[in-house]
Amino acid sequence: MQQSILILGACGQIGTELTLALRERYGNENVIASDIREGSDSLMNSGPFEILDATSYDAVEEIVMLYEVSEVYLMAAMLSATAEKFPERAWNLNMNSLFNVLNLAKENKIEKIFWPSSIAVFGKNTPKENTPQHTLMEPSTVYGISKQTGERWCAYYYSKYGVDVRSVRYPGLISWKTQPGGGTTDYAVEIYLQALEEGTYNCFLKEDTALPMMFMDDAIRAAIELMESEGEKLSIRSSYNLGAMSFTPGEIAWSIKNHLPEFSISYEPDFRQAIADSWPSSIDDSQARQDWGWQPEFDLEKTTAEMLKQLRTLN
Ligand SMILES: NC(=O)c1ccc[n+]([C@@H]2O[C@H](COP(=O)([O-])OP(=O)(O)OC[C@H]3O[C@@H](n4cnc5c(N)ncnc54)[C@H](O)[C@@H]3O)[C@@H](O)[C@H]2O)c1
């Protein structure tokens, strides 16, 4: 029987592209998008959609039963910068939605879960360069604490109840189809839009703040490849380090100048600088490469060329 996939939080930055990619791969009718709000036309018009609150166990269970769902991709969350403003709401959303899907799998109502963690699980005492898979983790943000706790619960549900949950620690994600949702790395999307529209950008991080980043195509492919890989090969059931590129606002500005020589950038760091300072600059993802063959395709040059090309076609 064809598997049925449910995406919770499908209308966000990752969920939108993930839904479209999964529909192309598994068939439109087999991929059910859901969120607490409606999404883009391409998402709403290409397959089933349900308004669904991921924090309600009963509501998620009902949709799982209705569509005979076997796999859930949980993308609903409150991101790093927004979560600092609403700590309790962030905790409730990020943890309760995860427990709901873990418990559905524990009760054998679904077979497999994808849940993204983040580089926010690391803290200022973590080695910053080439951050190892296993290392000191003392997150200082509500978001990071929720992701680290989530990782431990994933590992626990796997070892205790055999729940097949799979996860990656996403770095900052760069995409052109959907706006980012309140993260600390949002600047790396805004900068391309502003470069084309205004020719200038005022960055909320300092010029030399290096952060790990990834182009959305790589991020979507990582999720699908991890979910399709053989379970026995996966040695990490908390969350895999995942890398692609690392750059500073100064470096991304230079890569844009190669295409738009008139582009200028200024710097006005805000509260997000402290969040960025607590995160790694680059990631060691050798375990993901070894276990399931992870290989990124987009570096900064390729990302800049693609972002500018695609954003130009939208205007
Ligand atoms: N975008 C990034 O750079 C990045 C980096 C690391 C990890 N992640 C993780 O990836 C996942 C998706 O991130 P994103 O960037 O797409 O986030 P986003 O904020 O763009 O999208 C989240 C979606 O969840 C929905 N949502 C909120 N509350 C909900 C609820 N109660 N029930 C159902 N849906 C609800 C929102 O409406 C939104 O459409 C999150 O777990 C996030 O922590 C993202």
Tab-separated table of N, CA, C and O and ligand atoms in Angstrom, residues 8-15 34-37 52-55 74-79 93 115-119 143 147 169-173 179-182 185 216, ligand 1:
chain	number	residue	atom	x	y	z
A	8	LEU	N	3.085	18.470	9.708
A	8	LEU	CA	2.541	19.414	10.691
A	8	LEU	C	3.356	20.698	10.603
A	8	LEU	O	4.573	20.652	10.656
A	9	GLY	N	2.700	21.843	10.467
A	9	GLY	CA	3.435	23.108	10.276
A	9	GLY	C	3.923	23.241	8.846
A	9	GLY	O	5.018	23.730	8.580
A	10	ALA	N	3.063	22.798	7.894
A	10	ALA	CA	3.469	22.713	6.480
A	10	ALA	C	3.582	24.066	5.779
A	10	ALA	O	4.141	24.139	4.689
A	11	CYS	N	3.031	25.129	6.376
A	11	CYS	CA	2.998	26.415	5.652
A	11	CYS	C	4.201	27.298	5.946
A	11	CYS	O	4.268	28.434	5.468
A	12	GLY	N	5.167	26.812	6.706
A	12	GLY	CA	6.328	27.612	7.050
A	12	GLY	C	7.424	27.557	5.998
A	12	GLY	O	7.219	27.045	4.889
A	13	GLN	N	8.599	28.102	6.380
A	13	GLN	CA	9.711	28.211	5.432
A	13	GLN	C	10.136	26.838	4.913
A	13	GLN	O	10.310	26.652	3.709
A	14	ILE	N	10.306	25.866	5.792
A	14	ILE	CA	10.728	24.535	5.344
A	14	ILE	C	9.521	23.729	4.859
A	14	ILE	O	9.565	23.091	3.808
A	15	GLY	N	8.428	23.772	5.633
A	15	GLY	CA	7.269	22.933	5.342
A	15	GLY	C	6.728	23.121	3.935
A	15	GLY	O	6.347	22.154	3.276
A	34	SER	N	-0.644	20.252	6.697
A	34	SER	CA	-1.499	20.817	7.747
A	34	SER	C	-0.766	21.928	8.471
A	34	SER	O	0.462	21.953	8.521
A	35	ASP	N	-1.549	22.855	9.039
A	35	ASP	CA	-0.978	23.998	9.751
A	35	ASP	C	-2.134	24.661	10.486
A	35	ASP	O	-3.294	24.312	10.258
A	36	ILE	N	-1.812	25.654	11.331
A	36	ILE	CA	-2.898	26.412	11.969
A	36	ILE	C	-3.368	27.563	11.079
A	36	ILE	O	-4.263	28.305	11.455
A	37	ARG	N	-2.702	27.732	9.936
A	37	ARG	CA	-3.094	28.793	8.998
A	37	ARG	C	-2.960	28.251	7.580
A	37	ARG	O	-2.284	27.233	7.372
A	52	LEU	N	-4.879	22.262	11.363
A	52	LEU	CA	-4.604	21.302	12.435
A	52	LEU	C	-3.595	21.881	13.424
A	52	LEU	O	-2.520	22.351	13.031
A	53	ASP	N	-3.954	21.830	14.698
A	53	ASP	CA	-3.082	22.320	15.770
A	53	ASP	C	-2.220	21.155	16.268
A	53	ASP	O	-2.738	20.203	16.861
A	54	ALA	N	-0.920	21.249	16.044
A	54	ALA	CA	-0.005	20.155	16.384
A	54	ALA	C	0.083	19.918	17.895
A	54	ALA	O	0.570	18.873	18.328
A	55	THR	N	-0.394	20.878	18.686
A	55	THR	CA	-0.322	20.685	20.143
A	55	THR	C	-1.546	19.921	20.678
A	55	THR	O	-1.600	19.609	21.860
A	74	LEU	N	7.281	16.666	11.478
A	74	LEU	CA	6.831	17.703	12.418
A	74	LEU	C	7.641	18.981	12.220
A	74	LEU	O	8.791	19.071	12.648
A	75	MET	N	7.036	19.963	11.554
A	75	MET	CA	7.748	21.217	11.277
A	75	MET	C	7.224	22.392	12.098
A	75	MET	O	7.786	23.480	12.062
A	76	ALA	N	6.135	22.181	12.834
A	76	ALA	CA	5.575	23.260	13.658
A	76	ALA	C	6.521	23.541	14.820
A	76	ALA	O	6.962	22.620	15.498
A	77	ALA	N	6.867	24.798	15.019
A	77	ALA	CA	7.728	25.197	16.142
A	77	ALA	C	7.744	26.713	16.212
A	77	ALA	O	7.384	27.394	15.245
A	78	MET	N	8.171	27.233	17.366
A	78	MET	CA	8.468	28.655	17.435
A	78	MET	C	9.980	28.804	17.363
A	78	MET	O	10.705	28.147	18.099
A	79	LEU	N	10.447	29.661	16.464
A	79	LEU	CA	11.885	29.748	16.178
A	79	LEU	C	12.630	30.649	17.174
A	79	LEU	O	12.016	31.325	18.000
A	93	LEU	N	4.611	24.898	22.659
A	93	LEU	CA	4.459	24.465	21.266
A	93	LEU	C	5.542	23.445	20.894
A	93	LEU	O	5.252	22.358	20.380
A	115	TRP	N	11.785	14.911	12.679
A	115	TRP	CA	11.661	16.104	13.534
A	115	TRP	C	12.985	16.860	13.471
A	115	TRP	O	14.034	16.311	13.814
A	116	PRO	N	12.980	18.116	13.021
A	116	PRO	CA	14.243	18.840	12.919
A	116	PRO	C	14.669	19.468	14.238
A	116	PRO	O	13.879	20.127	14.913
A	117	SER	N	15.938	19.244	14.565
A	117	SER	CA	16.555	19.984	15.660
A	117	SER	C	17.331	21.140	15.022
A	117	SER	O	17.042	21.531	13.879
A	118	SER	N	18.278	21.697	15.728
A	118	SER	CA	18.920	22.933	15.249
A	118	SER	C	20.308	23.075	15.868
A	118	SER	O	20.586	22.524	16.939
A	119	ILE	N	21.139	23.895	15.227
A	119	ILE	CA	22.438	24.231	15.821
A	119	ILE	C	22.272	25.022	17.122
A	119	ILE	O	23.233	25.211	17.847
A	143	TYR	N	14.568	28.428	22.712
A	143	TYR	CA	14.491	27.581	21.522
A	143	TYR	C	15.526	26.449	21.611
A	143	TYR	O	15.196	25.275	21.406
A	147	LYS	N	15.008	22.398	21.864
A	147	LYS	CA	15.545	21.453	20.869
A	147	LYS	C	16.426	20.397	21.537
A	147	LYS	O	16.371	19.217	21.201
A	169	ARG	N	20.204	18.373	12.887
A	169	ARG	CA	20.357	19.702	13.476
A	169	ARG	C	20.575	20.687	12.320
A	169	ARG	O	21.709	20.849	11.844
A	170	TYR	N	19.475	21.296	11.864
A	170	TYR	CA	19.611	22.222	10.744
A	170	TYR	C	20.416	23.456	11.149
A	170	TYR	O	20.234	23.999	12.232
A	171	PRO	N	21.265	23.917	10.232
A	171	PRO	CA	21.858	25.252	10.402
A	171	PRO	C	20.857	26.290	9.904
A	171	PRO	O	19.688	25.958	9.676
A	172	GLY	N	21.261	27.544	9.723
A	172	GLY	CA	20.377	28.563	9.165
A	172	GLY	C	20.019	28.189	7.739
A	172	GLY	O	20.883	27.757	6.973
A	173	LEU	N	18.745	28.361	7.368
A	173	LEU	CA	18.310	27.919	6.035
A	173	LEU	C	17.978	29.091	5.126
A	173	LEU	O	17.319	30.043	5.541
A	179	GLN	N	9.107	33.045	3.047
A	179	GLN	CA	9.827	33.898	3.994
A	179	GLN	C	10.236	33.105	5.242
A	179	GLN	O	9.494	32.242	5.679
A	180	PRO	N	11.389	33.445	5.835
A	180	PRO	CA	11.774	32.789	7.080
A	180	PRO	C	10.848	33.209	8.229
A	180	PRO	O	10.207	34.255	8.170
A	181	GLY	N	10.829	32.372	9.295
A	181	GLY	CA	9.780	32.536	10.312
A	181	GLY	C	10.240	33.044	11.660
A	181	GLY	O	9.721	32.631	12.685
A	182	GLY	N	11.239	33.937	11.731
A	182	GLY	CA	11.610	34.514	13.029
A	182	GLY	C	12.839	33.888	13.651
A	182	GLY	O	12.937	33.745	14.869
A	185	THR	N	19.059	33.523	11.805
A	185	THR	CA	19.766	33.506	10.525
A	185	THR	C	18.910	34.086	9.387
A	185	THR	O	19.304	34.007	8.221
A	216	MET	N	18.058	25.759	0.890
A	216	MET	CA	16.866	24.949	1.172
A	216	MET	C	16.833	23.627	0.391
A	216	MET	O	16.400	22.607	0.932
B	1	LIG	N1	14.417	27.815	9.137
B	1	LIG	C1	15.540	27.544	9.749
B	1	LIG	O1	16.564	28.199	9.496
B	1	LIG	C2	15.620	26.396	10.720
B	1	LIG	C3	16.869	26.040	11.250
B	1	LIG	C4	16.948	25.006	12.162
B	1	LIG	C5	15.800	24.287	12.507
B	1	LIG	N2	14.600	24.650	11.988
B	1	LIG	C6	13.422	23.880	12.424
B	1	LIG	O2	12.656	23.432	11.329
B	1	LIG	C7	11.254	23.417	11.669
B	1	LIG	C8	10.483	24.267	10.661
B	1	LIG	O3	11.051	25.567	10.643
B	1	LIG	P1	10.537	26.710	9.661
B	1	LIG	O4	11.696	27.589	9.413
B	1	LIG	O5	9.793	26.127	8.536
B	1	LIG	O6	9.547	27.481	10.658
B	1	LIG	P2	8.405	28.534	10.280
B	1	LIG	O7	8.210	29.412	11.463
B	1	LIG	O8	8.649	29.135	8.953
B	1	LIG	O9	7.136	27.566	10.136
B	1	LIG	C9	6.517	26.956	11.236
B	1	LIG	C10	5.076	26.681	10.864
B	1	LIG	O10	4.439	26.086	11.998
B	1	LIG	C11	3.124	26.596	12.062
B	1	LIG	N3	2.582	26.439	13.420
B	1	LIG	C12	2.771	27.232	14.505
B	1	LIG	N4	2.099	26.741	15.547
B	1	LIG	C13	1.459	25.621	15.116
B	1	LIG	C14	0.618	24.683	15.737
B	1	LIG	N5	0.241	24.781	17.025
B	1	LIG	N6	0.164	23.649	14.995
B	1	LIG	C15	0.498	23.531	13.686
B	1	LIG	N7	1.304	24.396	13.041
B	1	LIG	C16	1.772	25.430	13.757
B	1	LIG	C17	3.253	28.049	11.643
B	1	LIG	O11	1.997	28.573	11.220
B	1	LIG	C18	4.279	27.949	10.521
B	1	LIG	O12	3.651	27.805	9.272
B	1	LIG	C19	11.181	23.933	13.113
B	1	LIG	O13	11.196	22.848	13.994
B	1	LIG	C20	12.466	24.713	13.253
B	1	LIG	O14	12.863	24.764	14.596
B	1	LIG	C21	14.484	25.687	11.110
